[in-house]
PDB file of C-alpha atoms in Angstrom:
ATOM      1  CA  MET A   1      15.622 -11.282 -20.180  1.00 75.00           C
ATOM      2  CA  ALA A   2      11.909 -12.939 -20.610  1.00 84.00           C
ATOM      3  CA  ASP A   3      13.852 -16.400 -20.050  1.00 90.00           C
ATOM      4  CA  MET A   4      14.782 -15.356 -16.776  1.00 93.00           C
ATOM      5  CA  LEU A   5      11.295 -14.029 -15.847  1.00 94.00           C
ATOM      6  CA  ASN A   6       9.924 -17.399 -16.855  1.00 94.00           C
ATOM      7  CA  THR A   7      12.645 -19.030 -14.751  1.00 95.00           C
ATOM      8  CA  LEU A   8      11.439 -16.966 -11.931  1.00 95.00           C
ATOM      9  CA  GLY A   9       7.975 -18.000 -12.328  1.00 94.00           C
ATOM     10  CA  LEU A  10       8.923 -21.561 -12.177  1.00 96.00           C
ATOM     11  CA  ALA A  11      10.942 -20.926  -8.871  1.00 96.00           C
ATOM     12  CA  TYR A  12       7.393 -19.278  -7.459  1.00 96.00           C
ATOM     13  CA  ARG A  13       5.679 -22.288  -8.354  1.00 96.00           C
ATOM     14  CA  ALA A  14       7.996 -24.776  -6.939  1.00 97.00           C
ATOM     15  CA  LYS A  15       7.576 -22.580  -3.689  1.00 96.00           C
ATOM     16  CA  LYS A  16      11.313 -21.640  -3.611  1.00 97.00           C
ATOM     17  CA  VAL A  17      10.945 -17.820  -3.242  1.00 97.00           C
ATOM     18  CA  VAL A  18       9.507 -15.321  -0.821  1.00 97.00           C
ATOM     19  CA  LEU A  19       7.787 -12.119  -1.251  1.00 96.00           C
ATOM     20  CA  GLY A  20       8.064  -8.708   0.361  1.00 92.00           C
ATOM     21  CA  GLU A  21       8.630  -8.367   3.751  1.00 91.00           C
ATOM     22  CA  GLU A  22       8.879 -11.931   4.057  1.00 95.00           C
ATOM     23  CA  VAL A  23      12.345 -11.574   2.474  1.00 95.00           C
ATOM     24  CA  LEU A  24      13.893  -9.625   5.250  1.00 93.00           C
ATOM     25  CA  ASN A  25      12.270 -12.508   7.919  1.00 95.00           C
ATOM     26  CA  ARG A  26      14.169 -15.242   6.091  1.00 95.00           C
ATOM     27  CA  ILE A  27      17.168 -13.115   4.757  1.00 95.00           C
ATOM     28  CA  ASP A  28      19.490 -15.960   6.166  1.00 94.00           C
ATOM     29  CA  LYS A  29      17.953 -18.200   3.808  1.00 96.00           C
ATOM     30  CA  VAL A  30      17.982 -15.909   0.417  1.00 97.00           C
ATOM     31  CA  LYS A  31      20.306 -16.672  -2.265  1.00 97.00           C
ATOM     32  CA  LEU A  32      19.262 -13.937  -4.660  1.00 97.00           C
ATOM     33  CA  MET A  33      17.050 -10.844  -4.404  1.00 97.00           C
ATOM     34  CA  PHE A  34      15.056  -9.114  -7.178  1.00 97.00           C
ATOM     35  CA  ILE A  35      14.496  -5.506  -6.414  1.00 97.00           C
ATOM     36  CA  ALA A  36      12.024  -3.617  -8.383  1.00 97.00           C
ATOM     37  CA  SER A  37      13.438  -0.795 -10.753  1.00 96.00           C
ATOM     38  CA  ASP A  38      10.637   1.238  -9.626  1.00 96.00           C
ATOM     39  CA  ILE A  39      10.768   0.656  -5.877  1.00 95.00           C
ATOM     40  CA  SER A  40      11.052   3.871  -3.436  1.00 95.00           C
ATOM     41  CA  GLU A  41      14.414   5.142  -2.831  1.00 96.00           C
ATOM     42  CA  LYS A  42      14.073   4.416   0.967  1.00 96.00           C
ATOM     43  CA  SER A  43      12.954   0.665   0.257  1.00 95.00           C
ATOM     44  CA  ARG A  44      15.694   0.207  -2.297  1.00 95.00           C
ATOM     45  CA  GLU A  45      18.503   1.426   0.135  1.00 96.00           C
ATOM     46  CA  ARG A  46      16.944  -0.615   2.915  1.00 95.00           C
ATOM     47  CA  TYR A  47      16.943  -4.032   0.654  1.00 96.00           C
ATOM     48  CA  GLU A  48      20.239  -3.080  -0.891  1.00 96.00           C
ATOM     49  CA  LYS A  49      22.061  -2.648   2.358  1.00 96.00           C
ATOM     50  CA  LYS A  50      20.498  -6.203   3.529  1.00 95.00           C
ATOM     51  CA  CYS A  51      22.144  -7.336   0.145  1.00 96.00           C
ATOM     52  CA  HIS A  52      25.627  -5.972   0.959  1.00 97.00           C
ATOM     53  CA  TYR A  53      25.385  -7.245   4.554  1.00 96.00           C
ATOM     54  CA  TYR A  54      24.518 -10.795   3.957  1.00 96.00           C
ATOM     55  CA  ARG A  55      26.513 -11.048   0.715  1.00 96.00           C
ATOM     56  CA  ILE A  56      23.426 -11.610  -1.485  1.00 96.00           C
ATOM     57  CA  ASP A  57      23.539 -10.897  -5.160  1.00 95.00           C
ATOM     58  CA  HIS A  58      20.683  -8.765  -6.404  1.00 96.00           C
ATOM     59  CA  ILE A  59      19.088  -7.817  -9.746  1.00 95.00           C
ATOM     60  CA  ASP A  60      17.221  -4.477 -10.324  1.00 93.00           C
ATOM     61  CA  GLU A  61      16.845  -4.402 -13.798  1.00 93.00           C
ATOM     62  CA  PHE A  62      12.716  -5.412 -13.941  1.00 95.00           C
ATOM     63  CA  SER A  63      10.267  -3.058 -13.039  1.00 96.00           C
ATOM     64  CA  GLY A  64       7.370  -4.441 -10.184  1.00 95.00           C
ATOM     65  CA  GLU A  65       4.958  -4.966 -13.105  1.00 96.00           C
ATOM     66  CA  GLN A  66       7.286  -7.450 -14.868  1.00 95.00           C
ATOM     67  CA  LEU A  67       7.938  -9.163 -11.349  1.00 96.00           C
ATOM     68  CA  SER A  68       4.353  -9.181 -10.880  1.00 95.00           C
ATOM     69  CA  ALA A  69       3.232 -10.803 -14.259  1.00 95.00           C
ATOM     70  CA  ALA A  70       6.152 -13.512 -13.684  1.00 94.00           C
ATOM     71  CA  LEU A  71       4.620 -14.392 -10.785  1.00 95.00           C
ATOM     72  CA  GLY A  72       1.027 -14.278 -11.678  1.00 94.00           C
ATOM     73  CA  LYS A  73       0.635 -11.632  -8.599  1.00 94.00           C
ATOM     74  CA  ASN A  74      -0.374  -8.028  -7.799  1.00 94.00           C
ATOM     75  CA  ASN A  75       2.197  -5.339  -6.718  1.00 94.00           C
ATOM     76  CA  VAL A  76       5.522  -7.459  -6.217  1.00 95.00           C
ATOM     77  CA  LYS A  77       8.416  -5.420  -5.754  1.00 96.00           C
ATOM     78  CA  VAL A  78      10.657  -7.546  -3.853  1.00 97.00           C
ATOM     79  CA  ILE A  79      11.616 -11.309  -4.380  1.00 97.00           C
ATOM     80  CA  GLY A  80      14.061 -13.723  -2.633  1.00 97.00           C
ATOM     81  CA  VAL A  81      15.006 -16.724  -4.134  1.00 97.00           C
ATOM     82  CA  LEU A  82      15.622 -19.545  -1.789  1.00 97.00           C
ATOM     83  CA  ASP A  83      17.291 -22.171  -3.673  1.00 97.00           C
ATOM     84  CA  LYS A  84      20.854 -22.302  -4.780  1.00 96.00           C
ATOM     85  CA  GLY A  85      19.986 -24.188  -8.235  1.00 96.00           C
ATOM     86  CA  PHE A  86      17.470 -21.599  -9.154  1.00 96.00           C
ATOM     87  CA  LYS A  87      19.984 -18.796  -8.148  1.00 96.00           C
ATOM     88  CA  ASP A  88      22.581 -20.432 -10.315  1.00 95.00           C
ATOM     89  CA  ALA A  89      20.110 -20.929 -13.303  1.00 94.00           C
ATOM     90  CA  LEU A  90      18.921 -17.065 -12.975  1.00 94.00           C
ATOM     91  CA  LEU A  91      22.560 -15.763 -12.965  1.00 93.00           C
ATOM     92  CA  LYS A  92      23.491 -17.910 -16.025  1.00 92.00           C
ATOM     93  CA  LYS A  93      20.263 -16.537 -17.856  1.00 86.00           C
ATOM     94  CA  GLN A  94      21.501 -13.034 -17.145  1.00 79.00           C
ATOM     95  CA  LYS A  95      24.449 -13.336 -19.050  1.00 67.00           C
TER      96      LYS A  95
END
């Protein structure tokens, strides 16, 4: 799982991710979504509905603290990956 977070950090440095509300603003470009496991139920439901509607894969096995550490930012709860190559690499590392 640490390998997946490292790849996520690489995608962030390559500017291939969006964070927080920006995920919803650019939902048509998002290929994969990370939702923090400790996000509020209302927010979780909101993002999961968007994932279902737009047929976006999502991963919710990391805490907000883990996601924040991977990106070197504070208080990250939702991440949208914009690049198909990074999406494929991240899903491959999940297995």
